[in-house]
Coordinates of C-alpha atoms and ligand atoms in Angstrom, one line a residue:
M1 CA 10.9 30.3 -26.5
T2 CA 7.7 28.1 -27.0
A3 CA 8.1 24.5 -26.0
T4 CA 7.2 22.1 -28.7
V5 CA 4.5 19.6 -28.0
P6 CA 5.1 16.3 -30.0
A7 CA 2.3 14.1 -30.8
P8 CA 2.1 11.0 -28.7
T9 CA 3.6 8.0 -30.3
D10 CA 0.6 5.8 -31.0
V11 CA 2.4 3.3 -33.3
V12 CA 4.9 1.2 -31.4
E13 CA 8.1 0.7 -33.5
T14 CA 9.1 -2.6 -31.9
D15 CA 11.8 -3.3 -34.6
Q16 CA 13.4 0.0 -33.9
M17 CA 13.1 -0.7 -30.1
V18 CA 14.9 -4.1 -30.5
Q19 CA 17.7 -2.6 -32.6
T20 CA 18.1 0.3 -30.1
I21 CA 18.4 -2.1 -27.3
E22 CA 20.8 -4.3 -29.1
R23 CA 23.0 -1.2 -29.9
L24 CA 23.0 -0.1 -26.2
R25 CA 23.8 -3.7 -25.1
S26 CA 26.7 -4.0 -27.4
T27 CA 28.0 -0.6 -26.0
V28 CA 27.9 -2.1 -22.6
E29 CA 29.5 -5.3 -23.7
S30 CA 32.5 -3.4 -25.3
G31 CA 33.3 -2.1 -21.9
R32 CA 33.1 1.5 -22.7
T33 CA 30.6 2.4 -20.0
R34 CA 32.8 1.0 -17.4
S35 CA 35.3 3.9 -17.9
L36 CA 34.9 6.4 -15.1
D37 CA 35.8 9.2 -17.5
W38 CA 32.9 8.0 -19.6
R39 CA 30.5 8.1 -16.7
E40 CA 31.7 11.6 -15.7
A41 CA 31.0 12.8 -19.2
Q42 CA 27.5 11.5 -19.1
L43 CA 26.9 13.3 -15.8
D44 CA 28.4 16.5 -17.2
G45 CA 25.9 16.0 -20.1
I46 CA 23.1 15.8 -17.7
I47 CA 24.2 19.0 -16.0
R48 CA 24.9 21.0 -19.2
F49 CA 21.5 19.9 -20.7
T50 CA 19.7 21.0 -17.6
T51 CA 21.6 24.3 -17.5
D52 CA 21.3 25.1 -21.1
F53 CA 17.6 24.2 -21.4
T54 CA 16.4 25.6 -18.1
D55 CA 14.0 28.1 -19.7
E56 CA 12.6 25.7 -22.1
L57 CA 12.0 23.1 -19.3
L58 CA 10.4 25.5 -17.1
E59 CA 8.2 26.8 -19.8
A60 CA 7.3 23.2 -20.8
M61 CA 6.4 22.4 -17.1
E62 CA 4.2 25.6 -17.2
T63 CA 2.5 24.3 -20.2
D64 CA 1.9 20.8 -18.8
L65 CA 1.2 21.7 -15.2
G66 CA 0.8 25.4 -14.9
R67 CA 3.9 25.0 -12.8
P68 CA 5.1 28.3 -11.3
G69 CA 8.7 29.0 -12.2
L70 CA 10.1 28.8 -8.7
E71 CA 8.4 25.6 -7.9
G72 CA 9.9 24.2 -11.2
W73 CA 13.3 25.4 -10.3
I74 CA 13.3 24.1 -6.8
A75 CA 11.8 20.6 -7.4
D76 CA 13.0 19.9 -10.9
I77 CA 15.9 22.0 -12.3
G78 CA 17.9 23.1 -9.2
S79 CA 17.3 19.8 -7.4
S80 CA 18.5 17.6 -10.5
I81 CA 21.6 19.8 -11.1
N82 CA 22.6 19.4 -7.4
E83 CA 22.0 15.7 -7.4
A84 CA 24.0 15.2 -10.6
E85 CA 26.9 17.4 -9.1
Y86 CA 26.9 15.5 -5.8
I87 CA 27.1 12.3 -7.7
K88 CA 29.8 13.5 -9.9
K89 CA 31.8 14.5 -6.9
K90 CA 31.5 11.1 -5.2
F91 CA 30.9 8.4 -7.7
R92 CA 34.6 7.5 -8.2
K93 CA 34.9 6.7 -4.4
W94 CA 31.6 4.6 -4.8
A95 CA 32.9 2.7 -7.8
A96 CA 36.2 1.7 -6.2
P97 CA 36.5 -1.7 -4.6
R98 CA 35.3 -1.6 -1.0
K99 CA 37.3 -3.5 1.6
A100 CA 35.4 -6.1 3.6
K101 CA 36.6 -7.9 6.8
L102 CA 37.5 -11.5 6.6
N103 CA 37.1 -14.4 9.2
V104 CA 40.6 -15.5 10.5
A105 CA 40.0 -19.0 9.2
L106 CA 40.0 -17.7 5.7
Q107 CA 43.4 -15.9 6.1
P108 CA 45.7 -15.2 4.2
A109 CA 43.2 -13.5 1.9
S110 CA 41.4 -10.3 1.2
A111 CA 37.8 -9.5 0.6
R112 CA 36.5 -6.8 -1.6
I113 CA 33.0 -5.6 -2.8
M114 CA 33.4 -4.8 -6.5
P115 CA 30.6 -2.5 -7.9
E116 CA 30.0 -3.3 -11.5
P117 CA 27.4 -1.8 -14.0
L118 CA 24.2 -4.0 -14.3
G119 CA 24.0 -3.3 -18.1
V120 CA 21.0 -1.7 -19.9
A121 CA 18.6 -0.2 -17.7
L122 CA 15.0 1.0 -18.5
I123 CA 13.7 4.0 -16.6
I124 CA 10.0 4.7 -16.8
A125 CA 8.9 8.2 -15.4
P126 CA 5.7 9.8 -14.2
W127 CA 4.4 13.4 -15.0
N128 CA 4.4 15.2 -11.8
Y129 CA 8.0 16.1 -11.6
P130 CA 8.8 15.4 -15.1
V131 CA 12.4 16.6 -15.1
N132 CA 13.7 15.5 -11.7
L133 CA 12.2 12.0 -11.8
V134 CA 13.8 11.4 -15.1
L135 CA 17.3 13.0 -14.5
E136 CA 18.0 11.9 -10.9
P137 CA 17.6 8.1 -11.8
M138 CA 19.6 8.7 -14.9
A139 CA 22.4 10.3 -12.9
A140 CA 22.6 7.3 -10.7
A141 CA 22.4 4.8 -13.5
F142 CA 25.2 6.5 -15.5
A143 CA 27.4 6.9 -12.5
A144 CA 27.1 3.1 -12.0
G145 CA 28.2 2.6 -15.7
N146 CA 24.9 1.5 -17.4
A147 CA 23.3 2.3 -20.7
I148 CA 19.8 3.8 -20.4
V149 CA 16.5 3.6 -22.4
L150 CA 14.1 6.4 -21.0
K151 CA 10.4 6.4 -21.2
P152 CA 9.1 9.8 -20.0
S153 CA 5.5 10.4 -19.2
E154 CA 3.0 11.2 -22.0
I155 CA 0.9 13.1 -19.6
S156 CA 3.5 15.9 -19.6
P157 CA 4.3 15.9 -23.3
A158 CA 5.7 19.3 -23.6
T159 CA 8.5 18.5 -21.0
A160 CA 9.0 15.0 -22.5
G161 CA 9.3 16.8 -25.8
V162 CA 12.1 19.1 -24.7
I163 CA 13.9 16.1 -23.1
A164 CA 13.6 13.7 -26.1
Q165 CA 14.6 16.3 -28.7
N166 CA 17.6 17.7 -26.7
L167 CA 19.0 15.5 -24.0
P168 CA 20.5 12.9 -26.5
D169 CA 22.7 15.6 -27.9
Y170 CA 24.5 15.8 -24.6
L171 CA 25.1 12.0 -24.0
D172 CA 26.8 9.1 -25.7
S173 CA 24.1 8.2 -28.4
D174 CA 25.1 4.4 -28.3
A175 CA 24.3 4.4 -24.6
F176 CA 21.1 6.4 -24.4
A177 CA 17.8 6.4 -26.1
V178 CA 14.3 7.9 -25.4
F179 CA 11.0 6.3 -26.4
E180 CA 8.0 8.8 -26.0
G181 CA 4.4 7.6 -25.7
G182 CA 1.9 6.1 -23.3
P183 CA 1.2 2.8 -21.8
E184 CA 1.5 1.0 -25.3
V185 CA 5.1 2.1 -25.5
S186 CA 5.8 1.0 -21.9
T187 CA 4.2 -2.3 -22.6
A188 CA 6.2 -2.9 -25.6
L189 CA 9.4 -1.9 -23.7
L190 CA 8.5 -4.1 -20.7
A191 CA 8.3 -7.0 -23.2
E192 CA 12.0 -6.8 -23.8
K193 CA 14.8 -8.1 -21.6
W194 CA 16.5 -5.5 -19.3
D195 CA 19.2 -5.7 -16.5
H196 CA 17.3 -3.3 -14.3
I197 CA 14.0 -1.6 -14.4
F198 CA 13.5 1.7 -12.5
F199 CA 9.9 2.7 -12.4
T200 CA 8.3 5.8 -10.8
G201 CA 4.5 5.9 -10.8
S202 CA 1.4 4.5 -9.3
T203 CA 1.1 1.2 -7.2
K204 CA -1.3 -0.3 -9.8
V205 CA 1.2 0.1 -12.7
G206 CA 4.1 -0.8 -10.4
Q207 CA 2.3 -4.3 -10.2
I208 CA 2.2 -4.6 -14.0
V209 CA 6.0 -3.6 -14.2
M210 CA 6.9 -6.1 -11.5
E211 CA 5.0 -8.8 -13.2
A212 CA 6.6 -8.1 -16.5
A213 CA 10.1 -7.9 -14.8
A214 CA 9.5 -11.4 -13.2
K215 CA 9.5 -13.1 -16.6
N216 CA 13.2 -12.3 -17.1
L217 CA 14.0 -12.1 -13.3
T218 CA 14.8 -8.5 -13.9
P219 CA 15.6 -6.5 -10.7
V220 CA 13.3 -3.5 -10.2
T221 CA 13.3 -0.3 -8.2
L222 CA 9.7 0.6 -7.7
E223 CA 9.1 4.3 -6.6
L224 CA 5.3 4.2 -5.9
G225 CA 2.6 6.3 -4.3
G226 CA 0.0 5.9 -1.7
K227 CA -1.5 8.0 1.2
S228 CA 1.1 9.9 3.3
P229 CA -0.4 10.7 6.7
V230 CA 0.4 13.6 8.9
I231 CA -0.1 13.3 12.7
V232 CA -0.4 16.5 14.6
G233 CA 0.4 16.2 18.4
D234 CA -1.5 18.2 21.0
D235 CA 1.5 20.4 21.8
A236 CA 2.4 21.2 18.3
D237 CA 3.0 24.9 17.3
L238 CA -0.1 25.2 15.2
D239 CA 0.9 28.4 13.3
V240 CA 4.1 26.8 11.9
T241 CA 2.5 23.4 11.6
A242 CA -0.4 24.8 9.4
Q243 CA 2.0 26.9 7.2
R244 CA 4.1 23.9 6.4
I245 CA 1.3 21.5 5.9
A246 CA -0.4 24.0 3.6
W247 CA 2.8 24.6 1.5
G248 CA 3.4 20.9 1.1
K249 CA -0.1 20.2 0.1
S250 CA -0.4 23.1 -2.4
F251 CA 3.0 22.8 -4.0
N252 CA 2.6 21.7 -7.5
A253 CA -1.2 21.7 -6.6
G254 CA -0.8 18.7 -4.4
Q255 CA 0.5 16.5 -7.2
T256 CA 3.4 15.2 -5.2
C257 CA 4.1 11.6 -4.3
I258 CA 5.0 12.6 -0.8
A259 CA 2.5 15.3 -0.3
P260 CA 0.6 15.2 3.1
D261 CA -2.4 13.2 1.9
Y262 CA -4.5 13.6 5.1
V263 CA -4.2 15.0 8.7
L264 CA -4.8 13.1 12.0
V265 CA -5.5 15.5 14.9
T266 CA -7.5 15.4 18.1
E267 CA -10.6 17.5 18.7
K268 CA -8.5 19.8 20.9
N269 CA -6.6 21.2 17.9
R270 CA -8.8 20.4 15.0
D271 CA -10.7 23.7 14.5
A272 CA -7.8 25.9 15.3
L273 CA -5.8 23.8 12.7
I274 CA -8.4 24.2 10.0
D275 CA -8.6 28.0 10.7
K276 CA -4.6 28.4 10.6
L277 CA -4.5 26.2 7.3
S278 CA -7.0 28.5 5.6
E279 CA -5.0 31.5 6.9
A280 CA -1.9 30.1 5.5
W281 CA -3.4 29.5 2.0
T282 CA -4.9 32.9 1.9
S283 CA -1.5 34.4 2.8
F284 CA 0.2 32.4 0.1
Y285 CA -2.3 33.0 -2.8
G286 CA -4.6 35.8 -1.7
T287 CA -8.4 35.5 -1.6
E288 CA -8.8 34.9 -5.2
I289 CA -6.5 31.8 -5.5
S290 CA -7.3 31.2 -9.2
A291 CA -5.9 34.6 -10.0
S292 CA -2.4 33.8 -8.3
D293 CA 0.7 33.1 -10.6
D294 CA 1.9 31.0 -7.7
Y295 CA -0.4 28.3 -7.8
G296 CA -0.3 25.3 -10.2
R297 CA -3.1 23.5 -12.1
V298 CA -4.3 19.8 -12.2
V299 CA -2.3 18.0 -15.0
S300 CA -5.3 16.5 -17.1
D301 CA -9.1 16.7 -17.5
R302 CA -9.2 13.2 -16.1
H303 CA -7.4 14.0 -13.0
H304 CA -9.4 17.1 -12.6
Q305 CA -12.7 15.3 -12.8
R306 CA -11.5 12.5 -10.5
L307 CA -10.4 15.2 -7.8
V308 CA -13.7 17.0 -8.1
G309 CA -15.6 13.9 -7.8
M310 CA -13.9 13.3 -4.4
L311 CA -15.6 16.3 -3.0
D312 CA -19.0 14.9 -3.6
G313 CA -21.0 14.6 -0.3
Q314 CA -18.1 15.9 1.8
T315 CA -18.0 18.7 4.4
V316 CA -15.8 21.2 3.0
A317 CA -14.2 23.7 5.5
F318 CA -12.1 25.7 3.1
G319 CA -11.8 26.0 -0.7
G320 CA -13.7 23.6 -3.0
D321 CA -13.6 26.1 -5.9
H322 CA -12.9 24.5 -9.1
D323 CA -12.9 25.3 -13.0
G324 CA -12.8 22.4 -15.4
E325 CA -11.8 24.6 -18.4
T326 CA -8.6 25.7 -16.7
R327 CA -8.2 22.5 -14.6
F328 CA -8.2 24.7 -11.5
L329 CA -9.0 23.3 -8.0
S330 CA -8.4 25.4 -4.9
P331 CA -6.6 24.1 -1.9
T332 CA -9.5 22.4 -0.1
I333 CA -10.0 21.1 3.4
V334 CA -12.5 18.3 3.9
V335 CA -13.5 17.4 7.5
D336 CA -14.0 13.9 8.8
P337 CA -14.9 12.2 5.5
A338 CA -16.4 8.7 5.4
L339 CA -13.3 6.4 5.6
D340 CA -14.8 4.4 2.7
S341 CA -15.2 7.4 0.5
T342 CA -12.7 7.8 -2.4
V343 CA -11.0 10.7 -0.6
M344 CA -9.8 8.3 1.9
S345 CA -9.6 5.0 0.0
E346 CA -7.5 6.3 -2.9
E347 CA -4.2 8.4 -3.1
I348 CA -5.5 12.0 -3.6
F349 CA -2.7 13.4 -5.5
G350 CA -4.1 16.8 -5.7
P351 CA -5.0 19.8 -3.4
I352 CA -7.7 18.2 -1.1
L353 CA -6.7 17.8 2.5
P354 CA -9.0 15.5 4.7
I355 CA -8.7 16.3 8.4
I356 CA -9.6 13.2 10.4
T357 CA -10.4 13.6 14.2
V358 CA -8.8 11.0 16.4
D359 CA -8.9 10.4 20.1
N360 CA -5.2 10.6 20.8
I361 CA -1.8 9.7 19.4
D362 CA -2.2 6.0 19.9
A363 CA -5.4 6.1 17.9
A364 CA -3.6 8.0 15.1
I365 CA -0.8 5.3 15.0
R366 CA -3.5 2.6 14.9
F367 CA -5.1 4.5 12.0
V368 CA -1.8 4.5 10.1
N369 CA -1.0 0.9 11.0
D370 CA -4.4 -0.3 9.7
R371 CA -3.5 0.9 6.1
P372 CA -0.8 0.0 3.6
K373 CA 2.6 1.3 4.7
P374 CA 3.0 4.9 3.3
L375 CA 5.7 6.5 1.3
A376 CA 6.1 9.3 3.8
L377 CA 4.7 10.0 7.3
Y378 CA 4.9 13.4 9.0
V379 CA 4.6 14.0 12.6
F380 CA 4.3 17.6 14.3
A381 CA 5.0 17.6 18.1
N382 CA 7.3 19.2 20.5
D383 CA 7.3 16.3 22.9
D384 CA 10.1 13.9 22.1
D385 CA 8.0 11.1 23.6
V386 CA 5.2 11.6 21.0
V387 CA 7.8 11.8 18.1
D388 CA 9.5 8.7 19.3
R389 CA 6.3 6.7 19.7
V390 CA 5.1 7.6 16.2
L391 CA 8.5 6.9 14.6
S392 CA 9.1 3.7 16.4
R393 CA 5.6 2.3 16.0
T394 CA 4.9 2.9 12.5
S395 CA 6.6 2.2 9.1
S396 CA 7.0 4.4 6.2
G397 CA 9.4 4.9 3.3
G398 CA 10.6 8.1 5.0
G399 CA 9.3 11.3 6.5
C400 CA 9.9 14.3 8.5
V401 CA 9.4 15.6 12.0
N402 CA 7.8 19.0 12.2
H403 CA 7.9 19.6 8.5
V404 CA 6.9 17.9 5.2
L405 CA 8.5 16.9 1.9
L406 CA 12.1 17.9 2.9
H407 CA 13.4 14.4 3.2
F408 CA 13.4 14.1 -0.6
S409 CA 16.1 16.5 -1.0
P410 CA 19.3 15.6 0.9
S411 CA 21.5 13.3 -1.4
E412 CA 22.7 11.4 1.6
L413 CA 19.2 10.2 2.6
P414 CA 18.1 7.0 0.8
F415 CA 14.6 7.7 -0.8
G416 CA 12.1 5.1 -1.5
G417 CA 9.0 3.3 -0.3
V418 CA 8.2 0.2 1.7
G419 CA 5.5 -2.4 1.2
A420 CA 2.9 -1.0 -1.2
S421 CA 4.8 2.4 -1.5
G422 CA 7.6 0.6 -3.3
M423 CA 10.8 -1.2 -3.0
G424 CA 14.6 -0.1 -3.5
R425 CA 16.0 3.2 -2.8
Y426 CA 17.9 5.9 -4.6
H427 CA 19.5 9.4 -4.3
G428 CA 23.4 9.6 -3.8
K429 CA 25.1 6.5 -3.0
S430 CA 21.8 4.5 -2.6
G431 CA 21.0 5.2 -6.4
F432 CA 24.6 4.2 -7.3
D433 CA 24.2 1.0 -5.5
A434 CA 20.6 0.3 -6.9
F435 CA 22.1 0.4 -10.5
S436 CA 25.3 -1.8 -9.5
N437 CA 25.9 -5.3 -9.0
L438 CA 27.8 -5.3 -5.8
K439 CA 30.1 -8.3 -6.6
G440 CA 31.8 -9.9 -3.6
I441 CA 35.2 -11.3 -4.3
V442 CA 37.7 -13.2 -2.0
R443 CA 41.2 -13.2 -3.2
K444 CA 43.8 -15.7 -1.9
P445 CA 47.5 -15.9 -2.6
F446 CA 48.8 -19.3 -3.7
R447 CA 51.2 -19.4 -0.6
G448 CA 49.8 -20.3 2.9
E449 CA 47.8 -23.4 1.6
S450 CA 45.7 -25.0 4.3
K451 CA 44.3 -28.3 4.0
L452 CA 41.9 -27.7 6.9
V453 CA 38.6 -27.7 4.8
Y454 CA 39.5 -30.6 2.5
P455 CA 38.4 -34.0 3.3
P456 CA 39.2 -36.4 5.0
Y457 CA 37.2 -34.5 7.8
T458 CA 39.0 -35.7 10.7
D459 CA 38.1 -34.9 14.4
G460 CA 41.1 -32.6 14.8
K461 CA 39.9 -30.5 11.8
T462 CA 36.3 -30.5 12.9
K463 CA 37.4 -29.2 16.4
L464 CA 39.5 -26.5 14.9
L465 CA 37.0 -25.4 12.3
R466 CA 34.1 -25.3 14.8
K467 CA 36.3 -22.9 16.9
F468 CA 37.2 -20.4 14.1
L469 CA 34.4 -20.5 11.7
Ligands
NAD1 P1 1.4 6.0 -13.8 O1 1.7 4.8 -12.9 O2 -0.1 6.1 -14.3 O3 2.4 6.3 -14.9 C1 3.8 6.1 -14.7 C2 4.5 5.7 -16.0 O4 4.0 4.4 -16.3 C3 4.1 6.6 -17.1 O5 5.4 6.7 -17.9 C4 3.1 5.9 -18.0 O6 3.2 6.0 -19.4 C5 3.4 4.3 -17.7 N1 2.1 3.5 -17.8 C6 0.9 3.9 -17.4 N2 0.2 2.8 -17.6 C7 1.0 1.8 -17.9 C8 0.7 0.4 -18.1 N3 -0.6 -0.2 -18.1 N4 1.7 -0.5 -18.3 C9 3.0 0.0 -18.5 N5 3.2 1.3 -18.2 C10 2.2 2.2 -18.0 O7 1.7 7.3 -12.8 P2 1.5 8.7 -13.0 O8 0.0 9.0 -13.0 O9 2.4 9.2 -14.1 O10 2.1 9.3 -11.6 C11 1.4 9.4 -10.4 C12 1.7 8.3 -9.5 O11 3.1 8.2 -9.3 C13 1.3 8.5 -8.1 O12 0.8 7.3 -7.6 C14 2.5 9.0 -7.3 O13 2.4 9.0 -5.9 C15 3.5 8.2 -8.0 N6 4.8 8.8 -7.8 C16 5.7 8.2 -6.9 C17 6.9 8.9 -6.9 C18 8.0 8.3 -6.0 O14 9.1 8.8 -6.0 N7 7.7 7.3 -5.2 C19 7.2 10.2 -7.5 C20 6.2 10.7 -8.3 C21 5.1 10.1 -8.5

C-alpha cells in the first residue's frame, strides 16, 4: 500500500486549535482520564494502531528516510510496542499512592505521594524516528492520565500522515488531537496554555520552546541533541569497537540523536581503528554502498547540502561519496578536522565520523569537558580504571560502555539529556513521573492532638521539638 503524503498545513487554524484544546481540557476536568481503565484503553489503542499499521508506517519511513525495514522495525515499530506494553503492565502500580516515611514528631499520621495527571500535554516531535518519538512519550502521557495534542514533524510528512489519519481512530477523540505542519503550527500551539510540553528536537528550537513555556510557567521536558563523543581506550578490542561504532554511526544514516558524533583516540590505535571502521562498513554494505538496500538516505536536500558542506577542506580517510539527487551520503571518516570547522562545531546528525587524535585518556576527558554536556557518551576499554575515570569525570545524559545507542532501549533506564542536551527524563516509570504531578499528602487522624507546635512557644516545647524535628 502506498503511504499518503499530505500537503503541509500552511494556514494555521487558530480557532480550531483553541476549540480543540478547550474540548480536551473539559475531558480532563470531567475526571474521565483519571480512570485507570481509560488509560489502559489508550495504551491498547497505541499498541493496536502500531500493529495494524506496521506495513504502512514502515513504507512511510522508507518514503521519508529511505529507512531499511529492519531499522524501522527495531527503532520505531518494535520499540514503541514494547514500551507501550511495558507501561501497560506497570502503570497501575505507578499510579497508586506511594507510601513515604514520616518523622516521629508528626505521628500519628501517614504520608503518601499521590500521582495525578497534569492535564493537557503538548508533544512536539522530530523527524528522525518519526514513530517512536511520537508514540513513546504518548504512552507515558496517557498512562499518567493526560489528554494530548501531538505535533509530528513536517520533515517526515509520509509518516506524519499515516499517524494523523489513523491513530485518532484508536484513541478517545475528546482526549487526543493531531496538528500537522511546521514551525508556524508549533508557534501557534506554543502560544496556547499547556499543563506540560514534551519537546524532542534541536537545542536551538528547545530554547524557543522553553521561552514560550516560561510565559505560563509550563513545565517542560526537553529531549535535545548535541555532539555525543566516543572515547576509545588503548586496550580496546578494535575489531569489536569498530563494528559497534560503525553500526551506530550508519544506522538511519547517522540521523540519531545519540549517534556517535566523533571519536577520540590516541595515535597508537588511530590508523588501525580507521582501517577497521572502513572494513566494518564494507562488510555491512559492500563496496558500492549506494546500491545497498540496508543503508538509509539523508532526510532532505537542505540536510544533505549541510552535510556535504561539512566535508569541505577535510581529510577524508573513507567514503565521502554523495549524490544530491538521491540524498545519498556514504559513511565517511574525517581525520583530525580543525576544531572550529562546522563538522566539530555543530551536531553532525549524519554519517560523517571525525576521528580526533588525543594524547591520552585524560586529554580525551578534558576535550569532552571543554564542550557542552552531551546527550550520550561512549567509552570502549577493557581496563576498569579507564572506564571508571571516564564515567566519573564526565557528565552526559547517558551512554554505554563498549557499545553505542543501546541505553535508549531498556524501559527501566531513564532517558534524557543534561545541560544543553536537555532536561527531564522518560521511558518506563520516568516517563510516567514526567507527566504526573507527584502530590505529597500528609494525613492525620483527629485523635492524638498534640499542642507541641502551637504557640505559646515555651522552653519545654522548644527543647522537645529541637530534639525530634
Ligand atoms: P527541530 O528542532 O528542527 O524540530 C523539532 C520539532 O520542532 C518539529 O516538529 C518542528 O516542526 C518544530 N519546530 C521547528 N522549528 C520550530 C520553531 N522555530 N518553533 C517551534 N517549533 C519548531 O529538530 P529536527 O530537525 O526535527 O530533529 C533533529 C534534532 O533533534 C537533532 O538535534 C537531534 O539530536 C534532536 N533529537 C533529540 C532526541 C532526543 O531524544 N534527545 C531524539 C531525536 C532527535
